[in-house]
């Protein structure tokens, strides 16, 4: 509905109340049409998506059925021993080449040895092979639990970063809600997400997003690469992970799909990438409108997923197509 083209837009609210899946663009910018059409493709792309899920016992049939019924996404539970088989079959030269690429691009390597980085690259190549074997676009693993009991030869953190940089999805801790959120934003906007454990400082209206896994191409596979340092995992000082430095002044959106029908969402502006040996390696400090509101009303588990850009209105449009509720957390 271009300006001065009529007043049909005034009927949209009542049409929505009548159950119609309709959005209106009251704008002179034709570029907004491209994004809207992109959103309309998301439901179909989700119905074509498989996710490899690795956790003791796999996902229950009932939960997998609910996800398939609501979103169309198929969950494929895989025993971690299949991943180890593929790890052992990885070509050593390919793993070394991948590891050397990480080292060559890094500002520096602090704790991990070359062999530790090679093990991480080898696990990445095994994850990629497992995804190809199952026709999957995403993988999520109970990484902390499996590594701590010696069931994984390395942390999958570098591999998750590599997958997210390539436009696929690698998600920590078998967190299916964050995995689905990353798939949705990836299909809608072509960008990866940063799963975070938020830290709140109400005195400065700041939310610090922290984790040991972060893509380096937060603007998408064709975008610039964020600087990074190769470090150990901060919770146990083992393995190899990235400490990514984010773009100061960048607007970001934090989100999470919960109960398969509600998108939690908020925005902030990156003010710094704190370098503190607490929390997790990668930290993104964001100035928000009302940190106290987030603190007082926080629900749905710790994780949130952070994306470059302000996508609140677009997600509200998508919610119309998907029959979701949108809850602005800040």
Coordinates of N, CA, C and O in Angstrom, one line a residue, residues 20-174:
X20 N -7.5 -14.3 9.0 CA -6.7 -14.3 7.7 C -5.2 -14.1 8.0 O -4.8 -13.2 8.8
X21 N -4.4 -14.8 7.3 CA -2.9 -14.7 7.4 C -2.5 -13.6 6.4 O -2.1 -13.9 5.2
X22 N -2.5 -12.4 6.8 CA -2.3 -11.3 5.9 C -1.4 -10.2 6.6 O -1.5 -10.0 7.8
X23 N -0.5 -9.7 5.9 CA 0.4 -8.6 6.4 C 0.2 -7.4 5.4 O -0.2 -7.6 4.2
X24 N 0.5 -6.2 5.9 CA 0.4 -5.1 5.0 C 1.7 -4.3 5.1 O 2.3 -4.1 6.1
X25 N 2.2 -3.9 3.9 CA 3.4 -3.0 3.8 C 2.9 -1.6 3.4 O 2.6 -1.5 2.2
X26 N 2.8 -0.7 4.3 CA 2.4 0.7 4.0 C 3.7 1.5 3.8 O 4.2 2.1 4.7
X27 N 4.3 1.4 2.6 CA 5.6 1.9 2.4 C 5.9 2.4 1.0 O 5.2 1.9 0.0
X28 N 6.8 3.3 0.8 CA 7.2 3.6 -0.6 C 8.5 2.9 -1.0 O 9.0 3.1 -2.1
X29 N 9.0 2.0 -0.2 CA 10.2 1.2 -0.4 C 9.8 -0.1 -1.0 O 9.4 -1.0 -0.3
X30 N 10.0 -0.3 -2.3 CA 9.7 -1.6 -2.9 C 10.7 -2.7 -2.4 O 10.4 -3.9 -2.5
X31 N 11.8 -2.4 -1.8 CA 12.7 -3.3 -1.3 C 12.1 -4.2 -0.2 O 12.5 -5.3 0.1
X32 N 11.1 -3.6 0.5 CA 10.4 -4.3 1.6 C 9.7 -5.5 1.1 O 9.4 -6.5 1.8
X33 N 9.3 -5.5 -0.2 CA 8.6 -6.6 -0.8 C 9.4 -7.8 -0.9 O 9.0 -9.0 -0.6
X34 N 10.7 -7.6 -1.2 CA 11.6 -8.8 -1.3 C 11.7 -9.5 0.0 O 11.7 -10.8 0.1
X35 N 11.8 -8.8 1.1 CA 11.9 -9.4 2.4 C 10.6 -10.2 2.8 O 10.7 -11.3 3.3
X36 N 9.5 -9.5 2.4 CA 8.2 -10.2 2.7 C 8.0 -11.5 1.9 O 7.6 -12.5 2.5
X37 N 8.4 -11.5 0.7 CA 8.4 -12.7 -0.1 C 9.3 -13.8 0.5 O 9.0 -14.9 0.5
X38 N 10.5 -13.3 0.9 CA 11.4 -14.3 1.6 C 10.8 -14.9 2.8 O 11.0 -16.1 3.0
X39 N 10.0 -14.1 3.6 CA 9.4 -14.7 4.7 C 8.4 -15.7 4.4 O 8.2 -16.8 5.1
X40 N 7.7 -15.5 3.3 CA 6.7 -16.5 2.8 C 7.2 -17.8 2.4 O 6.5 -18.8 2.4
X41 N 8.6 -17.9 2.1 CA 9.2 -19.1 1.8 C 9.6 -19.9 3.0 O 9.9 -21.1 2.9
X42 N 9.7 -19.3 4.2 CA 10.2 -20.0 5.4 C 9.4 -21.2 5.7 O 10.0 -22.3 6.0
X43 N 8.0 -21.2 5.8 CA 7.3 -22.4 6.1 C 7.6 -23.6 5.2 O 7.8 -24.7 5.7
X44 N 7.7 -23.3 3.9 CA 8.0 -24.4 3.0 C 9.4 -25.0 3.2 O 9.7 -26.2 3.1
X45 N 10.4 -24.1 3.5 CA 11.7 -24.5 3.7 C 11.9 -25.3 4.9 O 12.6 -26.3 5.0
X46 N 11.2 -25.0 6.0 CA 11.2 -25.7 7.2 C 10.7 -27.2 7.0 O 11.2 -28.1 7.5
X47 N 9.7 -27.3 6.1 CA 9.1 -28.6 5.9 C 10.0 -29.5 5.1 O 9.8 -30.7 5.0
X48 N 11.1 -28.9 4.5 CA 12.1 -29.7 3.8 C 13.4 -29.9 4.6 O 14.4 -30.4 4.1
X49 N 13.3 -29.7 5.9 CA 14.5 -29.6 6.8 C 14.6 -30.8 7.7 O 13.6 -31.2 8.3
X50 N 15.8 -31.4 7.8 CA 16.1 -32.4 8.8 C 17.2 -31.9 9.7 O 18.1 -31.1 9.3
X51 N 17.1 -32.3 11.0 CA 18.0 -31.9 12.0 C 18.6 -33.2 12.6 O 17.8 -34.0 13.1
X52 N 19.9 -33.3 12.7 CA 20.6 -34.4 13.4 C 20.7 -34.0 14.9 O 21.2 -32.9 15.2
X53 N 20.2 -34.9 15.7 CA 20.0 -34.7 17.1 C 20.8 -35.7 17.9 O 20.5 -36.9 17.8
X54 N 21.8 -35.3 18.6 CA 22.7 -36.3 19.3 C 22.6 -36.0 20.8 O 23.1 -35.0 21.3
X55 N 22.0 -36.9 21.5 CA 21.8 -36.9 23.0 C 21.5 -38.3 23.5 O 20.9 -39.0 22.8
X56 N 21.9 -38.6 24.7 CA 21.7 -39.9 25.2 C 20.2 -40.3 25.1 O 19.4 -39.6 25.6
X57 N 19.9 -41.4 24.4 CA 18.5 -41.8 24.3 C 17.8 -41.1 23.1 O 16.7 -41.5 22.8
X58 N 18.4 -40.1 22.5 CA 17.7 -39.4 21.4 C 16.5 -38.6 21.9 O 16.3 -38.4 23.1
X59 N 15.8 -38.0 21.0 CA 14.6 -37.3 21.3 C 13.4 -38.2 21.3 O 13.3 -39.2 20.6
X60 N 12.5 -38.0 22.2 CA 11.3 -38.8 22.3 C 10.5 -38.7 21.1 O 10.4 -37.7 20.4
X61 N 9.8 -39.8 20.7 CA 9.0 -39.8 19.5 C 7.9 -38.8 19.6 O 7.5 -38.2 18.6
X62 N 7.4 -38.6 20.8 CA 6.3 -37.6 20.9 C 6.8 -36.2 20.6 O 6.1 -35.4 19.9
X63 N 7.9 -35.8 21.2 CA 8.5 -34.4 20.9 C 8.8 -34.3 19.4 O 8.5 -33.2 18.8
X64 N 9.4 -35.3 18.8 CA 9.7 -35.2 17.4 C 8.5 -35.1 16.6 O 8.4 -34.3 15.6
X65 N 7.4 -35.8 17.0 CA 6.2 -35.7 16.2 C 5.5 -34.3 16.4 O 5.0 -33.7 15.4
X66 N 5.7 -33.7 17.6 CA 5.1 -32.3 17.8 C 5.9 -31.3 16.9 O 5.2 -30.4 16.3
X67 N 7.2 -31.4 16.8 CA 8.0 -30.5 16.0 C 7.6 -30.7 14.5 O 7.4 -29.7 13.8
X68 N 7.5 -32.0 14.1 CA 7.1 -32.2 12.7 C 5.7 -31.7 12.4 O 5.5 -31.1 11.3
X69 N 4.8 -31.8 13.3 CA 3.4 -31.4 13.1 C 3.3 -29.9 13.1 O 2.6 -29.3 12.3
X70 N 4.1 -29.2 13.9 CA 4.0 -27.7 14.0 C 4.8 -27.0 13.0 O 4.3 -26.0 12.4
X71 N 6.0 -27.5 12.7 CA 6.9 -26.7 11.8 C 7.3 -27.5 10.6 O 7.8 -26.9 9.6
X72 N 7.0 -28.8 10.6 CA 7.4 -29.6 9.4 C 8.9 -30.1 9.5 O 9.3 -30.8 8.6
X73 N 9.6 -29.7 10.5 CA 11.0 -30.1 10.6 C 11.1 -31.5 11.1 O 10.5 -31.9 12.1
X74 N 12.0 -32.3 10.5 CA 12.2 -33.7 10.9 C 13.4 -33.8 11.7 O 14.5 -33.4 11.4
X75 N 13.2 -34.4 12.9 CA 14.4 -34.6 13.8 C 14.9 -36.1 13.7 O 14.1 -37.0 13.8
X76 N 16.2 -36.2 13.4 CA 16.8 -37.5 13.2 C 17.7 -37.8 14.4 O 18.8 -37.1 14.5
X77 N 17.3 -38.6 15.3 CA 18.2 -38.9 16.5 C 19.2 -39.9 16.1 O 18.9 -41.0 15.5
X78 N 20.5 -39.6 16.4 CA 21.6 -40.4 16.0 C 22.5 -40.7 17.2 O 22.7 -39.8 18.1
X79 N 22.9 -41.9 17.4 CA 23.8 -42.3 18.5 C 25.2 -41.7 18.3 O 25.7 -41.7 17.2
X80 N 25.8 -41.1 19.3 CA 27.0 -40.5 19.2 C 28.1 -41.4 18.7 O 29.1 -40.9 18.1
X81 N 27.9 -42.7 18.9 CA 29.0 -43.6 18.4 C 29.1 -43.6 16.9 O 30.2 -43.9 16.3
X82 N 28.0 -43.3 16.2 CA 28.1 -43.1 14.7 C 29.0 -42.0 14.3 O 29.8 -42.0 13.4
X83 N 28.9 -40.9 15.1 CA 29.8 -39.7 14.9 C 31.2 -40.1 15.1 O 32.1 -39.7 14.4
X84 N 31.5 -40.9 16.1 CA 32.9 -41.3 16.4 C 33.4 -42.2 15.3 O 34.6 -42.1 14.9
X85 N 32.6 -43.1 14.7 CA 33.0 -43.9 13.6 C 33.4 -43.0 12.4 O 34.5 -43.2 11.8
X86 N 32.6 -42.0 12.1 CA 33.0 -41.0 11.0 C 34.2 -40.2 11.4 O 35.1 -39.9 10.5
X87 N 34.4 -39.9 12.7 CA 35.6 -39.2 13.1 C 36.9 -40.0 12.8 O 37.9 -39.5 12.4
X88 N 36.8 -41.3 13.1 CA 38.0 -42.1 13.0 C 38.3 -42.4 11.5 O 39.4 -42.7 11.1
X89 N 37.3 -42.1 10.6 CA 37.5 -42.3 9.2 C 37.9 -41.1 8.4 O 38.2 -41.1 7.3
X90 N 38.0 -39.9 9.1 CA 38.3 -38.7 8.5 C 39.8 -38.7 8.0 O 40.7 -39.2 8.7
X91 N 40.0 -38.2 6.9 CA 41.4 -38.1 6.3 C 42.2 -37.1 7.1 O 41.8 -36.0 7.4
X92 N 43.3 -37.6 7.6 CA 44.2 -36.7 8.5 C 44.6 -35.5 7.8 O 44.7 -34.4 8.4
X93 N 45.0 -35.6 6.5 CA 45.4 -34.4 5.8 C 44.3 -33.3 5.7 O 44.6 -32.1 5.8
X94 N 43.1 -33.8 5.5 CA 42.0 -32.8 5.4 C 41.8 -32.1 6.8 O 41.5 -30.9 6.8
X95 N 41.9 -32.9 7.9 CA 41.7 -32.3 9.2 C 42.8 -31.3 9.5 O 42.6 -30.2 10.0
X96 N 44.1 -31.6 9.1 CA 45.2 -30.7 9.3 C 45.0 -29.4 8.5 O 45.3 -28.3 8.9
X97 N 44.5 -29.5 7.2 CA 44.3 -28.4 6.4 C 43.2 -27.4 7.0 O 43.4 -26.2 7.0
X98 N 42.1 -28.0 7.5 CA 41.1 -27.2 8.1 C 41.6 -26.5 9.3 O 41.3 -25.3 9.6
X99 N 42.4 -27.2 10.1 CA 43.0 -26.6 11.4 C 43.9 -25.5 11.0 O 43.9 -24.4 11.6
X100 N 44.7 -25.7 10.0 CA 45.7 -24.6 9.6 C 45.0 -23.4 9.1 O 45.4 -22.3 9.3
X101 N 43.8 -23.6 8.5 CA 43.0 -22.4 8.0 C 42.5 -21.6 9.2 O 42.6 -20.4 9.2
X102 N 42.0 -22.3 10.3 CA 41.6 -21.6 11.5 C 42.8 -20.8 12.1 O 42.7 -19.7 12.5
X103 N 44.0 -21.5 12.2 CA 45.1 -20.8 12.8 C 45.6 -19.7 12.0 O 45.9 -18.6 12.5
X104 N 45.6 -19.8 10.6 CA 46.1 -18.8 9.8 C 45.3 -17.5 9.9 O 45.8 -16.4 9.8
X105 N 44.0 -17.6 10.0 CA 43.1 -16.5 10.1 C 43.0 -15.9 11.5 O 42.5 -14.7 11.6
X106 N 43.5 -16.6 12.5 CA 43.3 -16.1 13.9 C 44.3 -15.0 14.2 O 45.4 -14.9 13.7
X107 N 43.8 -14.1 15.1 CA 44.8 -13.0 15.6 C 45.9 -13.7 16.4 O 47.0 -13.2 16.3
X108 N 45.5 -14.7 17.1 CA 46.5 -15.5 17.9 C 45.9 -16.8 18.4 O 44.7 -16.9 18.4
X109 N 46.7 -17.7 18.8 CA 46.3 -18.9 19.5 C 46.9 -18.8 20.9 O 48.1 -18.6 21.1
X110 N 46.0 -19.0 21.9 CA 46.5 -18.9 23.3 C 46.7 -20.2 23.9 O 47.8 -20.7 24.0
X111 N 45.6 -20.9 24.3 CA 45.9 -22.2 25.1 C 46.0 -23.4 24.2 O 46.9 -24.3 24.5
X112 N 45.2 -23.7 23.2 CA 45.2 -25.0 22.6 C 46.5 -25.3 21.8 O 47.1 -24.4 21.2
X113 N 46.8 -26.6 21.8 CA 47.9 -27.0 21.0 C 47.4 -27.3 19.5 O 46.2 -27.3 19.3
X114 N 48.3 -27.4 18.6 CA 47.9 -27.7 17.2 C 47.1 -29.0 17.2 O 46.2 -29.1 16.4
X115 N 47.6 -30.0 17.9 CA 46.9 -31.3 17.9 C 45.5 -31.2 18.4 O 44.6 -31.8 17.9
X116 N 45.2 -30.3 19.4 CA 43.9 -30.1 19.9 C 43.0 -29.4 18.8 O 41.8 -29.8 18.6
X117 N 43.6 -28.5 18.1 CA 42.8 -27.8 17.0 C 42.5 -28.8 15.9 O 41.4 -28.8 15.3
X118 N 43.5 -29.7 15.6 CA 43.3 -30.7 14.5 C 42.2 -31.7 14.9 O 41.3 -32.0 14.1
X119 N 42.1 -32.0 16.2 CA 41.0 -32.9 16.7 C 39.7 -32.2 16.5 O 38.7 -32.9 16.1
X120 N 39.6 -30.9 16.7 CA 38.4 -30.2 16.6 C 38.0 -30.1 15.1 O 36.8 -30.3 14.7
X121 N 39.0 -29.9 14.2 CA 38.7 -29.9 12.8 C 38.3 -31.3 12.3 O 37.4 -31.4 11.4
X122 N 38.9 -32.3 12.8 CA 38.5 -33.7 12.5 C 37.0 -34.0 12.9 O 36.3 -34.6 12.1
X123 N 36.6 -33.5 14.1 CA 35.3 -33.7 14.5 C 34.3 -32.9 13.6 O 33.2 -33.3 13.3
X124 N 34.7 -31.7 13.2 CA 33.9 -30.9 12.2 C 33.6 -31.7 10.9 O 32.5 -31.8 10.5
X125 N 34.7 -32.3 10.4 CA 34.5 -33.0 9.1 C 33.6 -34.2 9.3 O 32.9 -34.6 8.5
X126 N 33.7 -34.8 10.5 CA 32.8 -36.0 10.9 C 31.4 -35.5 11.0 O 30.5 -36.2 10.5
X127 N 31.2 -34.3 11.6 CA 29.8 -33.8 11.7 C 29.2 -33.5 10.3 O 28.1 -33.8 10.0
X128 N 30.1 -32.9 9.5 CA 29.6 -32.6 8.1 C 29.2 -33.9 7.4 O 28.2 -33.9 6.7
X129 N 30.0 -34.9 7.5 CA 29.7 -36.2 6.9 C 28.4 -36.8 7.4 O 27.6 -37.4 6.7
X130 N 28.2 -36.7 8.7 CA 27.0 -37.2 9.3 C 25.8 -36.4 8.8 O 24.7 -37.0 8.6
X131 N 25.9 -35.1 8.7 CA 24.8 -34.4 8.1 C 24.5 -34.8 6.7 O 23.3 -34.9 6.3
X132 N 25.5 -35.0 5.9 CA 25.3 -35.4 4.5 C 24.7 -36.8 4.5 O 23.8 -37.0 3.6
X133 N 25.1 -37.6 5.4 CA 24.6 -39.0 5.4 C 23.1 -39.0 5.7 O 22.4 -39.8 5.2
X134 N 22.6 -38.0 6.5 CA 21.2 -37.9 6.9 C 20.4 -36.9 6.1 O 19.3 -36.6 6.5
X135 N 21.0 -36.2 5.2 CA 20.4 -35.2 4.4 C 19.9 -34.0 5.3 O 18.8 -33.4 5.1
X136 N 20.8 -33.7 6.3 CA 20.4 -32.7 7.3 C 21.0 -31.3 7.0 O 22.1 -31.2 6.5
X137 N 20.3 -30.3 7.4 CA 20.8 -28.9 7.3 C 21.4 -28.4 8.7 O 22.1 -27.4 8.7
X138 N 21.0 -29.1 9.7 CA 21.4 -28.7 11.1 C 21.8 -29.9 11.9 O 21.4 -31.0 11.7
X139 N 22.7 -29.6 12.9 CA 23.1 -30.6 13.9 C 23.2 -29.9 15.3 O 23.6 -28.8 15.4
X140 N 22.7 -30.7 16.3 CA 22.8 -30.2 17.6 C 23.2 -31.4 18.5 O 22.7 -32.5 18.3
X141 N 24.2 -31.1 19.4 CA 24.8 -32.2 20.2 C 24.8 -31.9 21.7 O 25.1 -30.7 22.0
X142 N 24.6 -32.9 22.5 CA 24.8 -32.7 23.9 C 26.3 -32.7 24.2 O 26.9 -33.6 24.7
X143 N 26.9 -31.6 23.8 CA 28.4 -31.5 23.7 C 29.0 -31.5 25.1 O 30.0 -32.2 25.3
X144 N 28.5 -30.7 26.0 CA 29.1 -30.7 27.4 C 29.0 -32.0 28.1 O 30.1 -32.5 28.6
X145 N 27.9 -32.6 28.1 CA 27.7 -33.9 28.7 C 28.6 -35.0 28.1 O 29.3 -35.8 28.8
X146 N 28.6 -35.1 26.8 CA 29.3 -36.2 26.1 C 30.9 -36.0 26.3 O 31.6 -36.9 26.5
X147 N 31.3 -34.7 26.2 CA 32.8 -34.5 26.3 C 33.2 -34.8 27.7 O 34.3 -35.3 27.9
X148 N 32.4 -34.3 28.7 CA 32.9 -34.5 30.1 C 33.0 -36.0 30.5 O 33.8 -36.3 31.3
X149 N 32.2 -36.9 29.9 CA 32.3 -38.3 30.2 C 33.2 -39.0 29.2 O 33.2 -40.3 29.2
X150 N 33.9 -38.3 28.4 CA 34.9 -38.9 27.5 C 34.3 -39.5 26.3 O 35.0 -40.3 25.6
X151 N 33.1 -39.2 25.9 CA 32.4 -39.9 24.8 C 32.7 -39.1 23.5 O 32.4 -39.6 22.4
X152 N 33.2 -37.9 23.6 CA 33.6 -37.1 22.4 C 35.1 -36.9 22.5 O 35.6 -36.6 23.6
X153 N 35.9 -37.0 21.4 CA 37.3 -36.8 21.4 C 37.7 -35.3 21.4 O 38.9 -35.0 21.7
X154 N 36.7 -34.4 21.2 CA 37.0 -33.0 21.2 C 35.7 -32.3 21.3 O 34.6 -32.8 21.2
X155 N 35.7 -31.0 21.7 CA 34.5 -30.2 21.7 C 34.2 -29.9 20.2 O 35.1 -29.7 19.4
X156 N 32.9 -29.8 19.9 CA 32.5 -29.5 18.5 C 32.4 -28.0 18.2 O 31.9 -27.7 17.1
X157 N 32.9 -27.2 19.1 CA 32.7 -25.7 19.0 C 33.3 -25.2 17.6 O 32.6 -24.4 17.0
X158 N 34.5 -25.5 17.2 CA 35.0 -25.0 16.0 C 34.2 -25.5 14.8 O 33.9 -24.8 13.8
X159 N 33.7 -26.8 14.9 CA 32.9 -27.3 13.8 C 31.5 -26.6 13.7 O 31.1 -26.3 12.6
X160 N 30.9 -26.3 14.9 CA 29.7 -25.5 14.8 C 29.9 -24.1 14.2 O 29.1 -23.7 13.4
X161 N 31.0 -23.5 14.5 CA 31.4 -22.2 13.9 C 31.5 -22.3 12.4 O 31.0 -21.5 11.7
X162 N 32.2 -23.4 12.0 CA 32.4 -23.6 10.5 C 31.0 -23.8 9.8 O 30.8 -23.2 8.7
X163 N 30.2 -24.6 10.4 CA 28.8 -24.8 9.8 C 28.0 -23.5 9.7 O 27.4 -23.2 8.7
X164 N 28.0 -22.8 10.8 CA 27.2 -21.5 10.8 C 27.8 -20.5 9.9 O 27.0 -19.8 9.2
X165 N 29.1 -20.5 9.7 CA 29.7 -19.6 8.7 C 29.3 -19.9 7.3 O 29.2 -19.1 6.4
X166 N 29.0 -21.2 7.1 CA 28.6 -21.7 5.7 C 27.1 -21.6 5.4 O 26.7 -22.0 4.3
X167 N 26.3 -21.1 6.4 CA 24.9 -21.0 6.1 C 24.1 -22.2 6.6 O 22.9 -22.3 6.4
X168 N 24.8 -23.2 7.3 CA 24.1 -24.3 7.9 C 23.9 -24.0 9.4 O 24.1 -22.8 9.8
X169 N 23.5 -25.0 10.2 CA 23.3 -24.7 11.6 C 24.0 -25.7 12.4 O 23.8 -27.0 12.3
X170 N 24.9 -25.3 13.3 CA 25.5 -26.1 14.3 C 25.2 -25.5 15.7 O 25.5 -24.3 15.9
X171 N 24.5 -26.2 16.5 CA 23.9 -25.7 17.8 C 24.4 -26.5 19.0 O 24.4 -27.7 19.0
X172 N 24.7 -25.7 20.1 CA 25.3 -26.3 21.3 C 24.2 -27.1 22.1 O 23.0 -26.8 22.0
X173 N 24.7 -28.0 22.9 CA 24.0 -28.5 24.1 C 22.6 -29.2 23.7 O 21.7 -29.2 24.6
X174 N 22.5 -29.7 22.5 CA 21.3 -30.4 22.1 C 20.1 -29.5 22.4 O 19.0 -30.0 22.8

